Amino acid sequence: MEKLLKLDKINAGYEHQTILKDINLEVKKQDFIGIIGPNGGGKTTLLKVILGLIKPFSGKIDYFFPGDFKDSRTFIGYLPQQVSFDKKFPISVGEVVLSGLISSGRKSTKSNSELNILLEEILNKLGMTDHRNTSIGELSGGQIQRVFLGRAIISQPALLILDEPDSFVDNRFEHELYEILRQLNETMAIMLVSHDIGTVSSYIKTIACVNQSLHYHPSNSISSAQLKVYNCPIDIITHGSVPHRVLHEHK
Amino acid sequence: MMNGIIEIFGYQYFVNAILASSLTAISCGIIGSYIVAKRMVFVAGGITHSSFGGIGIAYFLGLNPILGASVFALLSGIGIERFTKKADIRNDSVIAILWSMGMAIGIIFIYLTPGYAPNLMSYLFGNILTVNTADILFLFGLSVLVLLFFSLFYKKILFISFDEEYAKSQNIRVELFNYGLMILVALTIVLNIKIVGIILLISLLTVPQNTANLFTKNFKKIIIYSIVIAFIGSVSGLIISYYLNIPSGATIIFNLILIYLLVRLGKRLLKL
């Protein structure tokens, strides 16, 4: 399958602290990779390296742009873990979604009516059509997440990166979100960081465990024993027809 | 009354003042909307006050005070933009240090300057009636520059101000834009000092914008309404100050705040 991205022996971190060591990873078209690992293990750092927000200390990233993309960042759509923004900032839902087209990286420039149709389409997909002119500060947490997802996908990126998109949305939207992602995956590769591997496991296709090093697991089921080998101590997971988790005892 | 108003328009200084008011409304309306949206009001206050240091040094050296003010405003603007990105000193502390340092330098140099400094008060409190043709040309150039910049880059300015991190991830040259805008903020402040003075300038950059914000939450509309409100407030303030024989700068500001309060009150009454 067509390659989009290749990380080769990446070492990265902040200031003097190395967080990621010797990372190798290939992302291909139609991939849906779940990234798991303990807090502080470097999941977000990995995303930032791929996005070009952090320069790696050493190693190499290769991007393979399909046809009409011309630079590394513009072919990636990104939904950050927590967008901190000013609730009073004078910007509407429609404007935030359209800001996903801010980059001049795409060659085709669209007319206003084309933009309008595109925006309607995205808002419709996210169930936000009625909120086009609503101020961003008037939305609920789940709605805000939808708007930022809209911003990430309006440029029709080849790769969509999501950092714990389920961390502050309501349950109802969580399910809808993964259904939307499943549809999007038909046209774009997806990398998804999640702490809740139980819920996402039926949607993702492969798993990458990140805890300083990265272990790629080419299927969507993983056992506790494998996680141990991968040095990836997280709570999970048993698989069956219905994914479920074993929780701690109530006290 | 009507005859009186027609009569004062016969005075060149009054015509100049009206021209200056409209140009002030444009530059402060636009730049103020940016400052308010980005919560940079304290930054603007710091730049304004630090420019007094430049005025003091220029007085001492016998140079044009606005030149001195420009140098100080630009340096403190760029300094604030630079230091706020570093974590080792608090953003608001940097601003307070530059703010008071500028004022201290200004006071010391004006004290050291032999003789009486006659225009000093007009820099602190402004005097729109002393505006000359050169001032108007500068204000005109600034208005054109600001208008041009904001029409060309409106969307980028809006999106960067809303979410810098995202803009960076999309390969936008965020730092370049932020420095560019900081320079426009500094120039707007310096060139408008003569209108209302250092101490009152901050309200031209915040009060019309907050009045506009009572009507709309759209950035473009906030800009347009701010310009209109600033213009109405300045011209009516000017005429009132002429008739009551009180300082123009203070009257304009008081007028703008009065408009804000009335609109707020009116909005609340209509809702009930």
Short mmCIF file of C-alpha atoms in Angstrom, two decimals:
data_model
loop_
_atom_site.label_atom_id
_atom_site.label_comp_id
_atom_site.label_asym_id
_atom_site.label_seq_id
_atom_site.Cartn_x
_atom_site.Cartn_y
_atom_site.Cartn_z
CA MET A 1 0.00 0.00 0.00
CA GLU A 2 1.02 3.59 -0.63
CA LYS A 3 3.31 5.03 2.02
CA LEU A 4 2.50 8.45 3.54
CA LEU A 5 5.07 8.82 6.25
CA LYS A 6 8.20 7.13 7.46
CA LEU A 7 10.00 7.78 10.75
CA ASP A 8 13.53 6.50 10.85
CA LYS A 9 15.48 6.20 14.13
CA ILE A 10 13.92 9.29 15.66
CA ASN A 11 15.19 10.63 18.99
CA ALA A 12 13.22 13.56 20.34
CA GLY A 13 12.19 15.41 23.49
CA TYR A 14 12.26 18.78 25.21
CA GLU A 15 15.34 20.76 26.21
CA HIS A 16 17.73 18.22 27.69
CA GLN A 17 15.24 15.45 28.27
CA THR A 18 14.97 12.72 25.68
CA ILE A 19 11.44 11.37 25.61
CA LEU A 20 11.41 9.31 22.44
CA LYS A 21 14.22 6.88 21.70
CA ASP A 22 14.98 5.25 18.38
CA ILE A 23 11.47 5.43 16.92
CA ASN A 24 10.70 3.71 13.63
CA LEU A 25 7.24 3.83 12.11
CA GLU A 26 5.59 3.71 8.73
CA VAL A 27 2.15 5.10 8.05
CA LYS A 28 0.34 4.00 4.93
CA LYS A 29 -2.80 5.09 3.15
CA GLN A 30 -5.93 3.70 4.87
CA ASP A 31 -4.06 2.94 8.09
CA PHE A 32 -5.98 3.46 11.33
CA ILE A 33 -3.37 3.30 14.05
CA GLY A 34 -4.26 3.43 17.72
CA ILE A 35 -1.40 4.88 19.77
CA ILE A 36 -1.38 3.75 23.39
CA GLY A 37 1.04 4.04 26.26
CA PRO A 38 1.37 5.43 29.78
CA ASN A 39 1.15 9.15 30.52
CA GLY A 40 4.49 10.82 29.94
CA GLY A 41 5.54 7.98 27.66
CA GLY A 42 5.78 10.30 24.68
CA LYS A 43 2.51 9.84 22.75
CA THR A 44 1.92 13.55 22.31
CA THR A 45 5.61 14.17 21.64
CA LEU A 46 5.46 11.63 18.82
CA LEU A 47 2.51 13.45 17.26
CA LYS A 48 4.29 16.77 17.56
CA VAL A 49 7.36 15.38 15.83
CA ILE A 50 5.19 14.15 12.96
CA LEU A 51 3.41 17.51 12.80
CA GLY A 52 6.74 19.32 12.67
CA LEU A 53 6.04 21.23 15.90
CA ILE A 54 9.13 19.67 17.50
CA LYS A 55 12.40 19.07 15.70
CA PRO A 56 13.84 15.65 16.52
CA PHE A 57 17.34 15.53 18.06
CA SER A 58 18.31 12.93 15.48
CA GLY A 59 16.75 10.64 12.92
CA LYS A 60 14.79 11.29 9.78
CA ILE A 61 11.16 11.84 8.80
CA ASP A 62 10.11 11.26 5.22
CA TYR A 63 6.76 12.48 3.96
CA PHE A 64 5.32 11.08 0.77
CA PHE A 65 2.84 13.63 -0.46
CA PRO A 66 0.07 12.50 -2.71
CA GLY A 67 -0.47 14.66 -5.82
CA ASP A 68 -1.81 18.05 -4.80
CA PHE A 69 -0.07 18.56 -1.46
CA LYS A 70 3.15 20.43 -1.54
CA ASP A 71 4.51 20.47 1.96
CA SER A 72 4.82 18.26 4.99
CA ARG A 73 2.41 19.94 7.34
CA THR A 74 -0.48 20.78 5.10
CA PHE A 75 -1.34 17.25 4.24
CA ILE A 76 -1.92 16.43 7.88
CA GLY A 77 -5.11 17.31 9.74
CA TYR A 78 -4.64 17.67 13.49
CA LEU A 79 -7.02 17.59 16.42
CA PRO A 80 -5.08 18.56 19.55
CA GLN A 81 -5.80 17.01 22.92
CA GLN A 82 -7.06 20.14 24.50
CA VAL A 83 -7.41 23.31 22.59
CA SER A 84 -7.08 26.10 25.07
CA PHE A 85 -8.80 29.12 23.71
CA ASP A 86 -10.41 32.30 24.88
CA LYS A 87 -14.15 31.73 25.28
CA LYS A 88 -14.78 35.38 24.53
CA PHE A 89 -12.77 35.41 21.31
CA PRO A 90 -14.94 36.85 18.52
CA ILE A 91 -15.03 33.90 16.13
CA SER A 92 -17.92 31.74 14.93
CA VAL A 93 -18.18 27.99 14.40
CA GLY A 94 -18.06 28.42 10.62
CA GLU A 95 -14.96 30.58 10.85
CA VAL A 96 -13.14 28.09 13.07
CA VAL A 97 -13.88 25.22 10.68
CA LEU A 98 -12.77 27.32 7.70
CA SER A 99 -9.54 28.13 9.51
CA GLY A 100 -8.54 24.57 8.61
CA LEU A 101 -7.89 26.00 5.16
CA ILE A 102 -5.59 28.76 6.47
CA SER A 103 -2.52 27.16 4.98
CA SER A 104 -1.49 28.18 1.52
CA GLY A 105 -0.07 24.72 1.04
CA ARG A 106 -2.89 23.38 -1.07
CA LYS A 107 -2.57 24.33 -4.69
CA SER A 108 -6.24 24.65 -5.50
CA THR A 109 -7.88 27.81 -4.29
CA LYS A 110 -11.61 27.69 -3.95
CA SER A 111 -14.20 30.33 -4.71
CA ASN A 112 -16.47 31.58 -1.93
CA SER A 113 -19.43 29.51 -3.11
CA GLU A 114 -17.29 26.38 -3.25
CA LEU A 115 -16.05 27.13 0.27
CA ASN A 116 -19.62 27.56 1.37
CA ILE A 117 -20.66 24.16 0.00
CA LEU A 118 -17.62 22.52 1.56
CA LEU A 119 -18.35 24.12 4.93
CA GLU A 120 -22.01 23.05 4.82
CA GLU A 121 -20.92 19.51 4.01
CA ILE A 122 -18.52 19.33 6.95
CA LEU A 123 -20.97 20.91 9.41
CA ASN A 124 -23.63 18.49 8.25
CA LYS A 125 -21.33 15.53 8.77
CA LEU A 126 -20.67 16.72 12.32
CA GLY A 127 -24.28 17.57 13.09
CA MET A 128 -23.41 21.24 13.59
CA THR A 129 -25.34 22.81 10.71
CA ASP A 130 -27.51 24.92 13.02
CA HIS A 131 -24.48 26.36 14.78
CA ARG A 132 -22.65 27.84 11.82
CA ASN A 133 -22.89 31.40 13.13
CA THR A 134 -22.75 30.57 16.83
CA SER A 135 -19.84 32.00 18.79
CA ILE A 136 -17.34 29.34 19.75
CA GLY A 137 -17.62 30.33 23.42
CA GLU A 138 -21.31 29.37 23.55
CA LEU A 139 -20.76 25.68 22.77
CA SER A 140 -20.55 22.64 25.04
CA GLY A 141 -17.38 20.53 25.33
CA GLY A 142 -18.61 17.89 22.89
CA GLN A 143 -19.69 20.50 20.35
CA ILE A 144 -16.34 22.27 20.60
CA GLN A 145 -14.59 18.98 19.89
CA ARG A 146 -16.73 18.54 16.77
CA VAL A 147 -15.84 22.01 15.54
CA PHE A 148 -12.13 21.32 15.94
CA LEU A 149 -12.54 17.99 14.19
CA GLY A 150 -14.22 19.92 11.37
CA ARG A 151 -11.24 22.26 11.21
CA ALA A 152 -8.92 19.26 11.00
CA ILE A 153 -10.75 17.61 8.10
CA ILE A 154 -11.98 20.49 5.93
CA SER A 155 -8.71 20.53 4.02
CA GLN A 156 -9.29 16.86 3.16
CA PRO A 157 -5.89 15.83 4.52
CA ALA A 158 -4.20 12.57 3.62
CA LEU A 159 -3.47 11.88 7.28
CA LEU A 160 -5.63 12.80 10.26
CA ILE A 161 -3.99 12.91 13.69
CA LEU A 162 -6.11 12.96 16.84
CA ASP A 163 -4.78 13.34 20.36
CA GLU A 164 -7.20 11.77 22.87
CA PRO A 165 -10.32 13.08 21.15
CA ASP A 166 -12.47 11.21 23.65
CA SER A 167 -11.00 12.82 26.75
CA PHE A 168 -13.68 15.42 27.29
CA VAL A 169 -16.66 14.55 25.18
CA ASP A 170 -19.95 13.11 26.26
CA ASN A 171 -20.60 9.41 25.73
CA ARG A 172 -23.14 9.94 23.01
CA PHE A 173 -20.71 11.94 20.91
CA GLU A 174 -17.91 9.50 21.59
CA HIS A 175 -19.74 6.81 19.65
CA GLU A 176 -20.69 9.23 16.86
CA LEU A 177 -17.10 10.44 16.72
CA TYR A 178 -15.74 6.97 16.04
CA GLU A 179 -18.41 6.36 13.41
CA ILE A 180 -17.36 9.61 11.69
CA LEU A 181 -13.74 8.50 11.90
CA ARG A 182 -14.60 5.14 10.38
CA GLN A 183 -16.11 6.96 7.38
CA LEU A 184 -13.19 9.34 7.12
CA ASN A 185 -10.79 6.42 7.17
CA GLU A 186 -12.06 5.46 3.72
CA THR A 187 -10.31 8.53 2.33
CA MET A 188 -7.54 9.26 4.81
CA ALA A 189 -5.13 7.50 7.16
CA ILE A 190 -5.81 8.11 10.85
CA MET A 191 -3.51 8.10 13.87
CA LEU A 192 -5.37 8.22 17.13
CA VAL A 193 -3.97 8.57 20.63
CA SER A 194 -6.30 7.12 23.20
CA HIS A 195 -6.20 6.21 26.84
CA ASP A 196 -9.34 4.15 26.36
CA ILE A 197 -8.12 1.36 24.15
CA GLY A 198 -11.17 -0.70 25.06
CA THR A 199 -13.56 1.62 23.25
CA VAL A 200 -11.43 2.31 20.21
CA SER A 201 -10.21 -1.21 19.58
CA SER A 202 -13.12 -2.10 17.34
CA TYR A 203 -12.37 0.90 15.12
CA ILE A 204 -8.61 0.89 14.88
CA LYS A 205 -6.74 -1.50 12.62
CA THR A 206 -3.31 -1.60 14.25
CA ILE A 207 -1.72 -0.56 17.52
CA ALA A 208 1.47 1.33 18.33
CA CYS A 209 2.66 1.17 21.94
CA VAL A 210 4.71 4.20 22.90
CA ASN A 211 6.74 4.29 26.08
CA GLN A 212 10.01 5.98 25.13
CA SER A 213 10.41 3.31 22.48
CA LEU A 214 7.72 2.31 20.01
CA HIS A 215 6.39 -1.17 19.38
CA TYR A 216 4.15 -1.64 16.40
CA HIS A 217 1.50 -4.29 16.72
CA PRO A 218 -0.04 -5.15 13.36
CA SER A 219 -3.54 -5.99 14.59
CA ASN A 220 -6.24 -4.39 16.70
CA SER A 221 -6.12 -6.90 19.51
CA ILE A 222 -3.37 -7.03 22.03
CA SER A 223 -2.93 -9.01 25.22
CA SER A 224 -1.66 -7.95 28.60
CA ALA A 225 1.31 -10.24 28.12
CA GLN A 226 2.26 -8.46 24.89
CA LEU A 227 1.88 -5.08 26.54
CA LYS A 228 4.31 -6.24 29.17
CA VAL A 229 6.83 -7.27 26.53
CA TYR A 230 6.31 -3.90 24.87
CA ASN A 231 6.97 -2.18 28.20
CA CYS A 232 3.61 -0.48 27.89
CA PRO A 233 1.93 -0.58 31.29
CA ILE A 234 -1.64 0.55 30.72
CA ASP A 235 -4.97 -0.67 32.00
CA ILE A 236 -6.86 -2.92 29.69
CA ILE A 237 -8.49 -4.83 27.90
CA THR A 238 -9.98 -8.04 27.02
CA HIS A 239 -11.41 -8.70 23.64
CA GLY A 240 -14.55 -10.46 22.76
CA SER A 241 -17.41 -9.71 20.48
CA VAL A 242 -18.10 -6.73 22.72
CA PRO A 243 -14.98 -4.92 23.86
CA HIS A 244 -14.94 -4.46 27.61
CA ARG A 245 -12.62 -3.54 30.41
CA VAL A 246 -11.98 -4.95 33.81
CA LEU A 247 -12.18 -2.09 36.26
CA HIS A 248 -10.76 -1.82 39.72
CA GLU A 249 -12.97 -2.97 42.59
CA HIS A 250 -15.25 -0.41 44.12
CA LYS A 251 -14.29 0.45 47.65
CA MET B 1 -25.83 76.54 18.09
CA MET B 2 -25.83 75.42 14.44
CA ASN B 3 -24.20 78.69 13.43
CA GLY B 4 -21.66 78.18 16.17
CA ILE B 5 -20.75 74.74 14.84
CA ILE B 6 -20.42 76.09 11.30
CA GLU B 7 -18.29 78.88 12.68
CA ILE B 8 -15.79 76.60 14.43
CA PHE B 9 -15.31 74.66 11.22
CA GLY B 10 -13.92 77.89 9.83
CA TYR B 11 -10.88 77.51 12.06
CA GLN B 12 -8.03 75.57 10.47
CA TYR B 13 -7.03 73.98 13.77
CA PHE B 14 -10.54 72.70 14.21
CA VAL B 15 -10.67 71.20 10.72
CA ASN B 16 -7.31 69.56 11.43
CA ALA B 17 -8.71 68.17 14.68
CA ILE B 18 -11.71 66.65 12.88
CA LEU B 19 -9.43 65.11 10.25
CA ALA B 20 -7.18 63.74 12.97
CA SER B 21 -10.20 62.29 14.81
CA SER B 22 -11.34 60.33 11.78
CA LEU B 23 -7.84 58.98 11.13
CA THR B 24 -7.48 58.13 14.81
CA ALA B 25 -10.80 56.32 14.69
CA ILE B 26 -9.57 54.17 11.80
CA SER B 27 -6.17 53.20 13.25
CA CYS B 28 -7.33 52.82 16.86
CA GLY B 29 -10.56 51.11 15.80
CA ILE B 30 -8.71 48.39 13.91
CA ILE B 31 -5.68 47.95 16.17
CA GLY B 32 -7.83 48.23 19.30
CA SER B 33 -10.09 45.41 18.08
CA TYR B 34 -7.03 43.23 17.68
CA ILE B 35 -5.73 44.21 21.12
CA VAL B 36 -9.06 43.55 22.81
CA ALA B 37 -9.68 40.22 21.05
CA LYS B 38 -6.19 39.03 21.95
CA ARG B 39 -6.40 40.37 25.52
CA MET B 40 -3.34 42.53 24.98
CA VAL B 41 -4.69 45.62 26.71
CA PHE B 42 -2.00 45.54 29.38
CA VAL B 43 0.65 45.11 26.65
CA ALA B 44 -0.70 48.20 24.91
CA GLY B 45 -0.62 50.09 28.22
CA GLY B 46 3.02 49.09 28.69
CA ILE B 47 4.05 50.23 25.22
CA THR B 48 2.21 53.53 25.62
CA HIS B 49 3.80 54.43 28.93
CA SER B 50 7.29 53.22 28.05
CA SER B 51 7.28 55.59 25.07
CA PHE B 52 7.44 58.46 27.57
CA GLY B 53 11.10 57.54 28.10
CA GLY B 54 11.74 58.28 24.43
CA ILE B 55 9.93 61.60 24.70
CA GLY B 56 12.13 62.58 27.68
CA ILE B 57 15.39 61.67 25.94
CA ALA B 58 14.33 63.45 22.74
CA TYR B 59 13.56 66.59 24.79
CA PHE B 60 16.95 66.45 26.41
CA LEU B 61 18.73 66.02 23.06
CA GLY B 62 16.55 68.60 21.32
CA LEU B 63 15.06 66.04 18.89
CA ASN B 64 11.48 65.46 17.78
CA PRO B 65 9.71 63.84 20.78
CA ILE B 66 7.58 61.62 18.53
CA LEU B 67 10.77 60.15 17.07
CA GLY B 68 12.00 59.29 20.57
CA ALA B 69 8.60 57.86 21.48
CA SER B 70 8.63 55.70 18.33
CA VAL B 71 11.98 54.17 19.17
CA PHE B 72 10.90 53.35 22.73
CA ALA B 73 7.49 52.03 21.66
CA LEU B 74 8.96 49.79 18.97
CA LEU B 75 11.68 48.46 21.27
CA SER B 76 9.28 47.72 24.12
CA GLY B 77 6.76 46.15 21.74
CA ILE B 78 9.37 43.85 20.27
CA GLY B 79 10.79 43.23 23.75
CA ILE B 80 7.40 42.20 25.12
CA GLU B 81 6.74 39.91 22.13
CA ARG B 82 10.15 38.31 22.64
CA PHE B 83 10.07 37.92 26.41
CA THR B 84 6.52 36.63 26.58
CA LYS B 85 7.66 33.56 24.65
CA LYS B 86 10.34 32.77 27.23
CA ALA B 87 9.27 31.00 30.34
CA ASP B 88 11.90 32.36 32.70
CA ILE B 89 10.11 35.65 33.38
CA ARG B 90 6.42 36.33 33.81
CA ASN B 91 4.72 38.08 30.95
CA ASP B 92 2.92 40.71 33.04
CA SER B 93 6.04 41.45 35.07
CA VAL B 94 7.98 42.22 31.87
CA ILE B 95 5.28 44.66 30.86
CA ALA B 96 5.24 46.37 34.27
CA ILE B 97 9.04 46.74 34.22
CA LEU B 98 9.06 48.32 30.74
CA TRP B 99 6.07 50.49 31.66
CA SER B 100 7.68 52.01 34.76
CA MET B 101 11.19 52.11 33.30
CA GLY B 102 9.98 54.27 30.43
CA MET B 103 8.16 56.64 32.75
CA ALA B 104 11.21 56.91 35.06
CA ILE B 105 13.60 57.63 32.19
CA GLY B 106 11.18 60.22 30.80
CA ILE B 107 10.82 62.06 34.11
CA ILE B 108 14.59 62.09 34.75
CA PHE B 109 15.50 63.46 31.31
CA ILE B 110 12.78 66.08 31.32
CA TYR B 111 14.01 67.21 34.74
CA LEU B 112 17.58 67.41 33.37
CA THR B 113 16.50 69.44 30.35
CA PRO B 114 17.19 73.13 31.02
CA GLY B 115 14.23 75.45 30.87
CA TYR B 116 10.52 74.84 30.88
CA ALA B 117 9.02 72.00 28.84
CA PRO B 118 5.90 73.63 27.49
CA ASN B 119 4.43 70.74 25.50
CA LEU B 120 4.96 68.14 28.17
CA MET B 121 1.38 68.20 29.35
CA SER B 122 0.16 67.67 25.81
CA TYR B 123 2.07 64.38 25.63
CA LEU B 124 0.63 63.18 28.91
CA PHE B 125 -2.94 64.35 28.37
CA GLY B 126 -3.03 65.05 24.64
CA ASN B 127 -4.23 68.09 22.79
CA ILE B 128 -5.95 67.40 19.53
CA LEU B 129 -6.14 71.12 18.76
CA THR B 130 -2.35 71.33 18.35
CA VAL B 131 -2.34 68.72 15.57
CA ASN B 132 -0.55 70.04 12.48
CA THR B 133 -0.43 69.03 8.83
CA ALA B 134 2.59 66.76 9.34
CA ASP B 135 0.79 64.88 12.13
CA ILE B 136 -2.22 64.39 9.87
CA LEU B 137 -0.05 63.06 7.06
CA PHE B 138 1.56 60.57 9.44
CA LEU B 139 -1.83 59.50 10.79
CA PHE B 140 -3.07 59.14 7.21
CA GLY B 141 -0.09 56.96 6.27
CA LEU B 142 -0.65 54.83 9.37
CA SER B 143 -4.36 54.39 8.64
CA VAL B 144 -3.61 53.28 5.08
CA LEU B 145 -0.95 50.86 6.33
CA VAL B 146 -3.19 49.35 9.00
CA LEU B 147 -6.19 49.14 6.65
CA LEU B 148 -4.09 47.48 3.98
CA PHE B 149 -2.52 44.98 6.36
CA PHE B 150 -5.84 43.97 7.87
CA SER B 151 -7.65 43.68 4.54
CA LEU B 152 -4.87 41.59 3.01
CA PHE B 153 -4.36 39.29 5.99
CA TYR B 154 -7.71 39.46 7.78
CA LYS B 155 -8.28 35.70 7.91
CA LYS B 156 -4.73 34.90 8.93
CA ILE B 157 -4.80 37.52 11.69
CA LEU B 158 -8.09 36.14 13.00
CA PHE B 159 -7.00 32.50 12.90
CA ILE B 160 -3.54 33.11 14.37
CA SER B 161 -4.99 35.20 17.19
CA PHE B 162 -7.54 32.50 17.94
CA ASP B 163 -5.21 29.51 17.95
CA GLU B 164 -1.51 30.16 17.46
CA GLU B 165 -0.48 26.56 17.96
CA TYR B 166 -2.77 25.36 15.18
CA ALA B 167 -1.61 28.05 12.78
CA LYS B 168 1.96 26.95 13.46
CA SER B 169 1.07 23.35 12.70
CA GLN B 170 -0.23 24.58 9.35
CA ASN B 171 3.07 26.18 8.38
CA ILE B 172 1.91 29.75 8.91
CA ARG B 173 4.71 32.14 9.86
CA VAL B 174 3.10 33.01 13.15
CA GLU B 175 6.09 34.81 14.65
CA LEU B 176 6.50 37.04 11.63
CA PHE B 177 2.83 38.02 11.84
CA ASN B 178 3.01 38.63 15.57
CA TYR B 179 6.05 40.90 15.20
CA GLY B 180 4.43 42.71 12.28
CA LEU B 181 1.28 43.31 14.28
CA MET B 182 3.29 44.39 17.32
CA ILE B 183 5.01 47.02 15.17
CA LEU B 184 1.63 48.27 13.95
CA VAL B 185 0.41 48.40 17.56
CA ALA B 186 3.48 50.44 18.60
CA LEU B 187 3.14 52.85 15.64
CA THR B 188 -0.57 53.32 16.27
CA ILE B 189 0.12 54.14 19.90
CA VAL B 190 2.89 56.63 19.16
CA LEU B 191 1.09 58.51 16.41
CA ASN B 192 -2.07 58.81 18.49
CA ILE B 193 -0.36 60.08 21.64
CA LYS B 194 -0.88 63.68 20.51
CA ILE B 195 -4.64 63.16 20.28
CA VAL B 196 -5.52 62.04 23.80
CA GLY B 197 -2.15 61.63 25.51
CA ILE B 198 -0.26 58.75 27.05
CA ILE B 199 -2.46 58.41 30.09
CA LEU B 200 -5.77 58.23 28.24
CA LEU B 201 -4.77 56.47 25.02
CA ILE B 202 -5.57 53.00 26.29
CA SER B 203 -9.28 53.80 26.30
CA LEU B 204 -9.32 54.68 22.58
CA LEU B 205 -8.01 51.15 22.07
CA THR B 206 -10.53 49.43 24.35
CA VAL B 207 -13.72 51.40 24.99
CA PRO B 208 -15.15 51.66 21.43
CA GLN B 209 -14.29 47.98 20.89
CA ASN B 210 -16.16 46.91 23.99
CA THR B 211 -19.13 49.04 22.97
CA ALA B 212 -19.03 47.37 19.55
CA ASN B 213 -18.80 43.97 21.23
CA LEU B 214 -22.16 44.66 22.86
CA PHE B 215 -23.73 44.63 19.38
CA THR B 216 -21.80 41.83 17.68
CA LYS B 217 -19.41 38.95 18.25
CA ASN B 218 -18.06 39.01 14.71
CA PHE B 219 -14.48 40.30 14.53
CA LYS B 220 -14.96 42.19 11.26
CA LYS B 221 -18.07 43.90 12.56
CA ILE B 222 -16.34 44.75 15.84
CA ILE B 223 -13.66 46.53 13.78
CA ILE B 224 -16.16 48.47 11.66
CA TYR B 225 -18.42 49.44 14.58
CA SER B 226 -15.37 50.46 16.66
CA ILE B 227 -14.25 52.85 13.95
CA VAL B 228 -17.71 54.43 13.75
CA ILE B 229 -18.10 54.66 17.53
CA ALA B 230 -14.59 56.09 17.98
CA PHE B 231 -15.32 58.68 15.30
CA ILE B 232 -18.66 59.73 16.80
CA GLY B 233 -17.16 59.84 20.30
CA SER B 234 -14.13 61.87 19.23
CA VAL B 235 -15.95 64.46 17.12
CA SER B 236 -18.76 64.98 19.61
CA GLY B 237 -16.23 65.08 22.44
CA LEU B 238 -14.25 67.67 20.54
CA ILE B 239 -17.29 69.90 20.03
CA ILE B 240 -18.37 69.53 23.67
CA SER B 241 -14.87 70.37 24.91
CA TYR B 242 -14.87 73.48 22.72
CA TYR B 243 -18.14 74.75 24.12
CA LEU B 244 -17.47 73.90 27.74
CA ASN B 245 -13.85 74.99 27.44
CA ILE B 246 -12.49 71.79 28.99
CA PRO B 247 -9.54 69.59 27.83
CA SER B 248 -10.32 67.79 24.57
CA GLY B 249 -8.56 64.48 25.28
CA ALA B 250 -10.31 63.92 28.59
CA THR B 251 -13.67 64.94 27.10
CA ILE B 252 -13.29 62.49 24.21
CA ILE B 253 -12.50 59.63 26.56
CA PHE B 254 -15.27 60.51 28.98
CA ASN B 255 -17.62 60.69 26.03
CA LEU B 256 -16.58 57.24 24.78
CA ILE B 257 -17.14 55.73 28.21
CA LEU B 258 -20.51 57.46 28.47
CA ILE B 259 -21.52 55.95 25.12
CA TYR B 260 -20.44 52.53 26.37
CA LEU B 261 -22.48 52.84 29.56
CA LEU B 262 -25.54 54.16 27.74
CA VAL B 263 -25.44 51.33 25.19
CA ARG B 264 -25.09 48.79 27.99
CA LEU B 265 -27.96 50.31 29.89
CA GLY B 266 -30.09 50.59 26.75
CA LYS B 267 -29.44 46.98 25.88
CA ARG B 268 -30.47 45.83 29.32
CA LEU B 269 -33.62 47.97 29.33
CA LEU B 270 -34.67 46.69 25.90
CA LYS B 271 -34.22 43.11 26.99
CA LEU B 272 -36.50 43.55 29.98
#
